[in-house]
Amino acid sequence: MGRMSFAAVDLFSVLVTAVWAMLPAYVPNNAAVLAGGGRPIDGGRTWRGRRLLGDGKTWRGTAAGVLAGAALAVVLNLLRPSLSPVVGFGLPLFPPAAVVTLPVGAMLGDIVASFVKRRTGRERGAAFPLVDQLDFVAGALLLTLFAAPAWFGSVFTLPVVVVVVVLTPVLHVGTNVVGYALGLKAEPW
Ligand code: CTP
Ligand code: MG
């Protein structure tokens, strides 16, 4: 770190830890967009005249998202020993529970949000600001908190959680605008 101040080192490690720990929860969305299609999870069922979840939540997209997120966590665990010295601090190691709950929680949060969107009259693809950007964060963090509380507490300190909540909407909107521009996504959100 050379002449970097302690405060700058702290901010650097908080930022890197936030992105590293959330990558297995970020990637499922993008994998679902790429792999989505086929049978919707709700099988077309409706409740009170509206779809339960809608055609935007499919089995294939969900499975691909979970697999991609879990695979990424395993890869990050393998890269950790060589990357920790590069960043100058110990990067988080994902325990088996977190390998599963970060992507599963992300997909569940997104599914719950679609359920809420349908109940509030929003059609598939309608924008729901902040919910669209943070549903998967809430799902991933909550499920991981319950499944691996000690690990959660050691990695997701208050500053890390604040960075995740502030930075995620920015990253999410950014990647979705790119996906839209590339023709991979129907809407830029
Ligand atoms: N997708 C999927 N399965 C999921 C999540 C996403 O197949 N569990 C795919 C779908 O093709 C979906 C696309 O990824 O259309 C974009 O995801 P998202 O923005 O979450 O869905 P929307 O189509 O916008 O639907 P909703 O209004 O329910 O969010
Ligand atoms: Mg959407």
CSV table of N, CA and C in Angstrom, one decimal, residues 3-126:
chain,number,residue,atom,x,y,z
A,3,ARG,N,2.4,4.6,0.6
A,3,ARG,CA,2.0,5.8,1.4
A,3,ARG,C,0.5,6.0,1.6
A,4,MET,N,-0.3,5.0,1.1
A,4,MET,CA,-1.7,5.2,1.3
A,4,MET,C,-2.1,5.3,2.8
A,5,SER,N,-3.0,6.2,3.1
A,5,SER,CA,-3.3,6.4,4.5
A,5,SER,C,-4.1,5.2,5.0
A,6,PHE,N,-4.3,5.0,6.3
A,6,PHE,CA,-5.1,3.9,6.9
A,6,PHE,C,-6.5,4.0,6.4
A,7,ALA,N,-7.0,5.2,6.3
A,7,ALA,CA,-8.4,5.4,5.9
A,7,ALA,C,-8.6,4.9,4.4
A,8,ALA,N,-7.6,5.2,3.6
A,8,ALA,CA,-7.7,4.8,2.2
A,8,ALA,C,-7.6,3.3,2.1
A,9,VAL,N,-6.8,2.7,2.9
A,9,VAL,CA,-6.6,1.2,2.9
A,9,VAL,C,-7.9,0.6,3.3
A,10,ASP,N,-8.6,1.2,4.4
A,10,ASP,CA,-9.8,0.7,4.8
A,10,ASP,C,-10.9,0.8,3.7
A,11,LEU,N,-11.0,1.9,3.1
A,11,LEU,CA,-12.0,2.1,2.0
A,11,LEU,C,-11.8,1.1,0.9
A,12,PHE,N,-10.5,0.9,0.6
A,12,PHE,CA,-10.1,-0.1,-0.5
A,12,PHE,C,-10.6,-1.5,-0.1
A,13,SER,N,-10.2,-1.9,1.1
A,13,SER,CA,-10.6,-3.3,1.5
A,13,SER,C,-12.1,-3.5,1.7
A,14,VAL,N,-12.8,-2.4,2.1
A,14,VAL,CA,-14.3,-2.5,2.2
A,14,VAL,C,-14.9,-2.6,0.8
A,15,LEU,N,-14.4,-1.8,-0.2
A,15,LEU,CA,-14.9,-1.9,-1.5
A,15,LEU,C,-14.6,-3.3,-2.2
A,16,VAL,N,-13.4,-3.7,-2.0
A,16,VAL,CA,-13.0,-5.0,-2.7
A,16,VAL,C,-13.8,-6.2,-2.0
A,17,THR,N,-13.9,-6.1,-0.7
A,17,THR,CA,-14.6,-7.2,0.0
A,17,THR,C,-16.1,-7.2,-0.4
A,18,ALA,N,-16.7,-6.0,-0.5
A,18,ALA,CA,-18.1,-5.9,-0.9
A,18,ALA,C,-18.3,-6.6,-2.3
A,19,VAL,N,-17.5,-6.2,-3.2
A,19,VAL,CA,-17.7,-6.7,-4.6
A,19,VAL,C,-17.4,-8.2,-4.6
A,20,TRP,N,-16.3,-8.6,-4.0
A,20,TRP,CA,-15.9,-10.0,-4.0
A,20,TRP,C,-17.0,-10.9,-3.4
A,21,ALA,N,-17.5,-10.5,-2.2
A,21,ALA,CA,-18.4,-11.3,-1.5
A,21,ALA,C,-19.8,-11.4,-2.2
A,22,MET,N,-20.1,-10.3,-3.0
A,22,MET,CA,-21.4,-10.3,-3.7
A,22,MET,C,-21.4,-10.8,-5.1
A,23,LEU,N,-20.2,-11.1,-5.6
A,23,LEU,CA,-20.1,-11.6,-7.0
A,23,LEU,C,-21.0,-12.8,-7.2
A,24,PRO,N,-21.0,-13.8,-6.3
A,24,PRO,CA,-21.8,-15.0,-6.5
A,24,PRO,C,-23.3,-14.7,-6.5
A,25,ALA,N,-23.7,-13.5,-6.0
A,25,ALA,CA,-25.1,-13.1,-6.0
A,25,ALA,C,-25.4,-12.2,-7.2
A,26,TYR,N,-24.4,-11.6,-7.8
A,26,TYR,CA,-24.6,-10.7,-8.9
A,26,TYR,C,-24.7,-11.5,-10.2
A,27,VAL,N,-23.9,-12.4,-10.4
A,27,VAL,CA,-23.8,-13.2,-11.7
A,27,VAL,C,-25.1,-14.0,-12.0
A,28,PRO,N,-25.8,-14.5,-11.0
A,28,PRO,CA,-27.1,-15.3,-11.3
A,28,PRO,C,-28.1,-14.5,-12.2
A,29,ASN,N,-28.2,-13.2,-12.0
A,29,ASN,CA,-29.2,-12.4,-12.8
A,29,ASN,C,-28.8,-12.4,-14.2
A,30,ASN,N,-27.5,-12.2,-14.5
A,30,ASN,CA,-27.0,-12.1,-15.8
A,30,ASN,C,-27.0,-13.5,-16.5
A,31,ALA,N,-26.7,-14.5,-15.8
A,31,ALA,CA,-26.8,-15.9,-16.3
A,31,ALA,C,-28.3,-16.2,-16.6
A,32,ALA,N,-29.2,-15.7,-15.8
A,32,ALA,CA,-30.6,-16.0,-16.0
A,32,ALA,C,-31.1,-15.3,-17.3
A,33,VAL,N,-30.6,-14.1,-17.5
A,33,VAL,CA,-31.0,-13.4,-18.7
A,33,VAL,C,-30.5,-14.1,-20.0
A,34,LEU,N,-29.3,-14.6,-19.9
A,34,LEU,CA,-28.7,-15.3,-21.0
A,34,LEU,C,-29.4,-16.7,-21.3
A,35,ALA,N,-29.7,-17.4,-20.2
A,35,ALA,CA,-30.2,-18.7,-20.3
A,35,ALA,C,-31.8,-18.8,-20.3
A,36,GLY,N,-32.4,-17.7,-19.9
A,36,GLY,CA,-33.9,-17.7,-19.7
A,36,GLY,C,-34.7,-18.2,-20.9
A,37,GLY,N,-35.9,-18.6,-20.6
A,37,GLY,CA,-36.7,-19.2,-21.6
A,37,GLY,C,-37.3,-20.5,-21.2
A,38,GLY,N,-38.2,-21.0,-21.9
A,38,GLY,CA,-38.8,-22.3,-21.5
A,38,GLY,C,-39.9,-22.1,-20.5
A,39,ARG,N,-40.1,-23.2,-19.8
A,39,ARG,CA,-41.3,-23.2,-18.9
A,39,ARG,C,-41.2,-22.2,-17.7
A,40,PRO,N,-42.2,-21.4,-17.6
A,40,PRO,CA,-42.2,-20.4,-16.4
A,40,PRO,C,-42.4,-21.2,-15.1
A,41,ILE,N,-41.8,-20.7,-14.1
A,41,ILE,CA,-42.0,-21.4,-12.8
A,41,ILE,C,-43.4,-21.5,-12.3
A,42,ASP,N,-44.2,-20.5,-12.6
A,42,ASP,CA,-45.6,-20.5,-12.2
A,42,ASP,C,-46.5,-21.4,-13.1
A,43,GLY,N,-45.9,-21.9,-14.2
A,43,GLY,CA,-46.6,-22.8,-15.1
A,43,GLY,C,-47.8,-22.1,-15.7
A,44,GLY,N,-47.8,-20.7,-15.8
A,44,GLY,CA,-48.9,-20.0,-16.4
A,44,GLY,C,-50.0,-19.7,-15.4
A,45,ARG,N,-49.9,-20.2,-14.2
A,45,ARG,CA,-51.0,-20.0,-13.2
A,45,ARG,C,-51.2,-18.5,-12.8
A,46,THR,N,-52.4,-18.2,-12.6
A,46,THR,CA,-52.8,-16.8,-12.2
A,46,THR,C,-53.4,-16.8,-10.8
A,47,TRP,N,-53.4,-15.7,-10.2
A,47,TRP,CA,-54.1,-15.5,-8.9
A,47,TRP,C,-54.7,-14.1,-8.9
A,48,ARG,N,-56.0,-14.1,-8.7
A,48,ARG,CA,-56.8,-12.9,-8.7
A,48,ARG,C,-56.6,-12.2,-10.1
A,49,GLY,N,-56.6,-13.0,-11.1
A,49,GLY,CA,-56.6,-12.4,-12.5
A,49,GLY,C,-55.2,-12.0,-13.0
A,50,ARG,N,-54.2,-12.2,-12.2
A,50,ARG,CA,-52.9,-11.9,-12.6
A,50,ARG,C,-51.9,-13.1,-12.5
A,51,ARG,N,-50.9,-13.1,-13.3
A,51,ARG,CA,-49.9,-14.2,-13.2
A,51,ARG,C,-49.3,-14.2,-11.8
A,52,LEU,N,-49.0,-15.4,-11.3
A,52,LEU,CA,-48.4,-15.6,-10.0
A,52,LEU,C,-47.0,-14.9,-10.1
A,53,LEU,N,-46.2,-15.3,-11.1
A,53,LEU,CA,-44.8,-14.7,-11.2
A,53,LEU,C,-44.6,-14.0,-12.6
A,54,GLY,N,-45.2,-14.7,-13.6
A,54,GLY,CA,-45.0,-14.2,-15.0
A,54,GLY,C,-44.0,-15.0,-15.8
A,55,ASP,N,-43.9,-14.7,-17.1
A,55,ASP,CA,-43.0,-15.5,-18.0
A,55,ASP,C,-41.6,-15.1,-17.8
A,56,GLY,N,-41.3,-14.1,-17.0
A,56,GLY,CA,-39.9,-13.7,-16.8
A,56,GLY,C,-39.1,-14.5,-15.7
A,57,LYS,N,-39.8,-15.4,-15.1
A,57,LYS,CA,-39.2,-16.3,-14.1
A,57,LYS,C,-39.3,-17.7,-14.6
A,58,THR,N,-38.2,-18.2,-15.1
A,58,THR,CA,-38.3,-19.6,-15.7
A,58,THR,C,-37.4,-20.6,-14.9
A,59,TRP,N,-37.7,-21.8,-15.1
A,59,TRP,CA,-36.9,-22.9,-14.4
A,59,TRP,C,-35.5,-22.8,-14.9
A,60,ARG,N,-35.4,-22.7,-16.3
A,60,ARG,CA,-34.0,-22.8,-16.9
A,60,ARG,C,-33.2,-21.6,-16.4
A,61,GLY,N,-33.8,-20.4,-16.4
A,61,GLY,CA,-33.0,-19.2,-16.0
A,61,GLY,C,-32.6,-19.3,-14.6
A,62,THR,N,-33.5,-19.8,-13.7
A,62,THR,CA,-33.2,-19.9,-12.3
A,62,THR,C,-32.1,-20.9,-12.0
A,63,ALA,N,-32.2,-22.1,-12.7
A,63,ALA,CA,-31.2,-23.1,-12.5
A,63,ALA,C,-29.8,-22.6,-13.0
A,64,ALA,N,-29.8,-22.0,-14.2
A,64,ALA,CA,-28.6,-21.4,-14.7
A,64,ALA,C,-28.0,-20.4,-13.8
A,65,GLY,N,-28.8,-19.5,-13.3
A,65,GLY,CA,-28.4,-18.5,-12.3
A,65,GLY,C,-27.7,-19.1,-11.1
A,66,VAL,N,-28.4,-20.1,-10.5
A,66,VAL,CA,-27.8,-20.7,-9.3
A,66,VAL,C,-26.5,-21.4,-9.6
A,67,LEU,N,-26.5,-22.1,-10.7
A,67,LEU,CA,-25.2,-22.9,-11.1
A,67,LEU,C,-24.1,-21.9,-11.3
A,68,ALA,N,-24.4,-20.8,-12.1
A,68,ALA,CA,-23.3,-19.8,-12.4
A,68,ALA,C,-22.8,-19.2,-11.1
A,69,GLY,N,-23.7,-18.8,-10.2
A,69,GLY,CA,-23.3,-18.1,-9.0
A,69,GLY,C,-22.4,-19.0,-8.1
A,70,ALA,N,-22.9,-20.3,-8.0
A,70,ALA,CA,-22.2,-21.2,-7.1
A,70,ALA,C,-20.8,-21.6,-7.8
A,71,ALA,N,-20.8,-21.7,-9.1
A,71,ALA,CA,-19.5,-22.0,-9.8
A,71,ALA,C,-18.5,-20.9,-9.6
A,72,LEU,N,-19.0,-19.7,-9.6
A,72,LEU,CA,-18.2,-18.5,-9.5
A,72,LEU,C,-17.6,-18.5,-8.0
A,73,ALA,N,-18.4,-18.8,-7.0
A,73,ALA,CA,-17.9,-18.8,-5.7
A,73,ALA,C,-16.8,-19.8,-5.5
A,74,VAL,N,-16.9,-21.0,-6.1
A,74,VAL,CA,-15.9,-22.0,-6.1
A,74,VAL,C,-14.6,-21.5,-6.8
A,75,VAL,N,-14.8,-20.8,-7.9
A,75,VAL,CA,-13.6,-20.3,-8.6
A,75,VAL,C,-12.9,-19.2,-7.8
A,76,LEU,N,-13.7,-18.4,-7.1
A,76,LEU,CA,-13.2,-17.3,-6.3
A,76,LEU,C,-12.4,-17.9,-5.1
A,77,ASN,N,-12.9,-19.0,-4.6
A,77,ASN,CA,-12.2,-19.7,-3.5
A,77,ASN,C,-10.8,-20.2,-3.9
A,78,LEU,N,-10.8,-20.7,-5.2
A,78,LEU,CA,-9.5,-21.2,-5.7
A,78,LEU,C,-8.6,-20.1,-6.0
A,79,LEU,N,-9.1,-18.9,-6.4
A,79,LEU,CA,-8.2,-17.7,-6.8
A,79,LEU,C,-7.7,-17.0,-5.5
A,80,ARG,N,-8.5,-17.2,-4.4
A,80,ARG,CA,-8.2,-16.4,-3.2
A,80,ARG,C,-6.8,-16.4,-2.7
A,81,PRO,N,-6.1,-17.6,-2.7
A,81,PRO,CA,-4.7,-17.6,-2.2
A,81,PRO,C,-3.8,-16.8,-3.0
A,82,SER,N,-4.0,-16.7,-4.3
A,82,SER,CA,-3.1,-15.9,-5.1
A,82,SER,C,-3.5,-14.5,-5.2
A,83,LEU,N,-4.8,-14.1,-5.0
A,83,LEU,CA,-5.2,-12.7,-5.1
A,83,LEU,C,-5.1,-12.0,-3.8
A,84,SER,N,-5.2,-12.7,-2.7
A,84,SER,CA,-5.1,-12.0,-1.4
A,84,SER,C,-3.8,-11.2,-1.2
A,85,PRO,N,-2.7,-11.8,-1.6
A,85,PRO,CA,-1.4,-11.0,-1.5
A,85,PRO,C,-1.4,-9.8,-2.4
A,86,VAL,N,-2.1,-9.9,-3.6
A,86,VAL,CA,-2.2,-8.8,-4.5
A,86,VAL,C,-2.9,-7.6,-3.9
A,87,VAL,N,-4.1,-7.9,-3.3
A,87,VAL,CA,-4.9,-6.7,-2.7
A,87,VAL,C,-4.3,-6.3,-1.4
A,88,GLY,N,-3.5,-7.2,-0.7
A,88,GLY,CA,-2.9,-6.8,0.5
A,88,GLY,C,-3.7,-7.1,1.8
A,89,PHE,N,-4.8,-7.9,1.6
A,89,PHE,CA,-5.5,-8.4,2.8
A,89,PHE,C,-6.2,-9.7,2.5
A,90,GLY,N,-6.7,-10.4,3.5
A,90,GLY,CA,-7.3,-11.7,3.2
A,90,GLY,C,-8.7,-11.5,2.6
A,91,LEU,N,-8.9,-12.0,1.4
A,91,LEU,CA,-10.2,-12.0,0.8
A,91,LEU,C,-11.1,-13.0,1.4
A,92,PRO,N,-12.4,-12.8,1.5
A,92,PRO,CA,-13.3,-13.8,2.1
A,92,PRO,C,-13.2,-15.1,1.4
A,93,LEU,N,-13.3,-16.2,2.2
A,93,LEU,CA,-13.4,-17.6,1.6
A,93,LEU,C,-14.9,-18.0,1.8
A,94,PHE,N,-15.5,-18.4,0.7
A,94,PHE,CA,-16.9,-18.8,0.8
A,94,PHE,C,-17.1,-20.2,1.4
A,95,PRO,N,-17.7,-20.3,2.6
A,95,PRO,CA,-18.0,-21.6,3.1
A,95,PRO,C,-19.1,-22.3,2.2
A,96,PRO,N,-19.2,-23.6,2.3
A,96,PRO,CA,-20.2,-24.3,1.4
A,96,PRO,C,-21.6,-23.7,1.5
A,97,ALA,N,-22.0,-23.4,2.7
A,97,ALA,CA,-23.4,-22.8,2.9
A,97,ALA,C,-23.5,-21.5,2.0
A,98,ALA,N,-22.5,-20.7,2.1
A,98,ALA,CA,-22.6,-19.4,1.3
A,98,ALA,C,-22.5,-19.6,-0.2
A,99,VAL,N,-21.7,-20.6,-0.6
A,99,VAL,CA,-21.7,-21.0,-2.0
A,99,VAL,C,-23.1,-21.2,-2.6
A,100,VAL,N,-23.9,-21.8,-1.7
A,100,VAL,CA,-25.3,-22.1,-2.2
A,100,VAL,C,-26.2,-20.9,-1.9
A,101,THR,N,-26.2,-20.3,-0.7
A,101,THR,CA,-27.2,-19.3,-0.3
A,101,THR,C,-27.0,-18.0,-1.0
A,102,LEU,N,-25.8,-17.6,-1.5
A,102,LEU,CA,-25.7,-16.3,-2.2
A,102,LEU,C,-26.4,-16.4,-3.5
A,103,PRO,N,-26.2,-17.4,-4.4
A,103,PRO,CA,-27.0,-17.4,-5.6
A,103,PRO,C,-28.4,-17.8,-5.4
A,104,VAL,N,-28.7,-18.8,-4.5
A,104,VAL,CA,-30.1,-19.2,-4.3
A,104,VAL,C,-30.9,-18.0,-3.7
A,105,GLY,N,-30.3,-17.3,-2.8
A,105,GLY,CA,-31.0,-16.1,-2.2
A,105,GLY,C,-31.2,-15.0,-3.2
A,106,ALA,N,-30.2,-14.8,-4.1
A,106,ALA,CA,-30.4,-13.8,-5.1
A,106,ALA,C,-31.6,-14.1,-6.0
A,107,MET,N,-31.7,-15.4,-6.5
A,107,MET,CA,-32.8,-15.8,-7.3
A,107,MET,C,-34.1,-15.7,-6.6
A,108,LEU,N,-34.1,-16.1,-5.3
A,108,LEU,CA,-35.4,-16.1,-4.6
A,108,LEU,C,-35.8,-14.6,-4.4
A,109,GLY,N,-34.9,-13.7,-4.1
A,109,GLY,CA,-35.3,-12.3,-3.9
A,109,GLY,C,-35.9,-11.8,-5.1
A,110,ASP,N,-35.3,-12.1,-6.3
A,110,ASP,CA,-35.8,-11.7,-7.6
A,110,ASP,C,-37.2,-12.3,-7.9
A,111,ILE,N,-37.4,-13.5,-7.5
A,111,ILE,CA,-38.7,-14.2,-7.7
A,111,ILE,C,-39.8,-13.6,-6.7
A,112,VAL,N,-39.4,-13.3,-5.5
A,112,VAL,CA,-40.4,-12.7,-4.6
A,112,VAL,C,-40.8,-11.3,-5.1
A,113,ALA,N,-39.8,-10.6,-5.7
A,113,ALA,CA,-40.1,-9.2,-6.2
A,113,ALA,C,-41.0,-9.3,-7.4
A,114,SER,N,-40.9,-10.4,-8.2
A,114,SER,CA,-41.8,-10.5,-9.3
A,114,SER,C,-43.2,-10.8,-8.8
A,115,PHE,N,-43.3,-11.6,-7.8
A,115,PHE,CA,-44.6,-11.9,-7.1
A,115,PHE,C,-45.2,-10.6,-6.7
A,116,VAL,N,-44.4,-9.7,-6.0
A,116,VAL,CA,-44.9,-8.4,-5.5
A,116,VAL,C,-45.3,-7.5,-6.7
A,117,LYS,N,-44.5,-7.6,-7.8
A,117,LYS,CA,-44.8,-6.7,-8.9
A,117,LYS,C,-46.1,-7.1,-9.6
A,118,ARG,N,-46.4,-8.4,-9.7
A,118,ARG,CA,-47.7,-8.9,-10.2
A,118,ARG,C,-48.8,-8.5,-9.4
A,119,ARG,N,-48.7,-8.6,-8.1
A,119,ARG,CA,-49.7,-8.3,-7.1
A,119,ARG,C,-50.1,-6.8,-7.1
A,120,THR,N,-49.1,-5.9,-7.5
A,120,THR,CA,-49.3,-4.5,-7.5
A,120,THR,C,-49.6,-4.0,-8.9
A,121,GLY,N,-49.9,-4.9,-9.8
A,121,GLY,CA,-50.4,-4.6,-11.1
A,121,GLY,C,-49.3,-4.3,-12.2
A,122,ARG,N,-48.1,-4.5,-11.8
A,122,ARG,CA,-47.0,-4.3,-12.8
A,122,ARG,C,-46.8,-5.5,-13.7
A,123,GLU,N,-46.9,-5.2,-15.0
A,123,GLU,CA,-46.7,-6.3,-16.0
A,123,GLU,C,-45.3,-6.8,-16.0
A,124,ARG,N,-45.0,-8.0,-16.6
A,124,ARG,CA,-43.7,-8.4,-16.8
A,124,ARG,C,-42.8,-7.4,-17.5
A,125,GLY,N,-41.6,-7.1,-16.9
A,125,GLY,CA,-40.7,-6.2,-17.5
A,125,GLY,C,-40.9,-4.8,-17.0
A,126,ALA,N,-42.0,-4.5,-16.3
A,126,ALA,CA,-42.3,-3.1,-15.8
A,126,ALA,C,-41.2,-2.8,-14.8
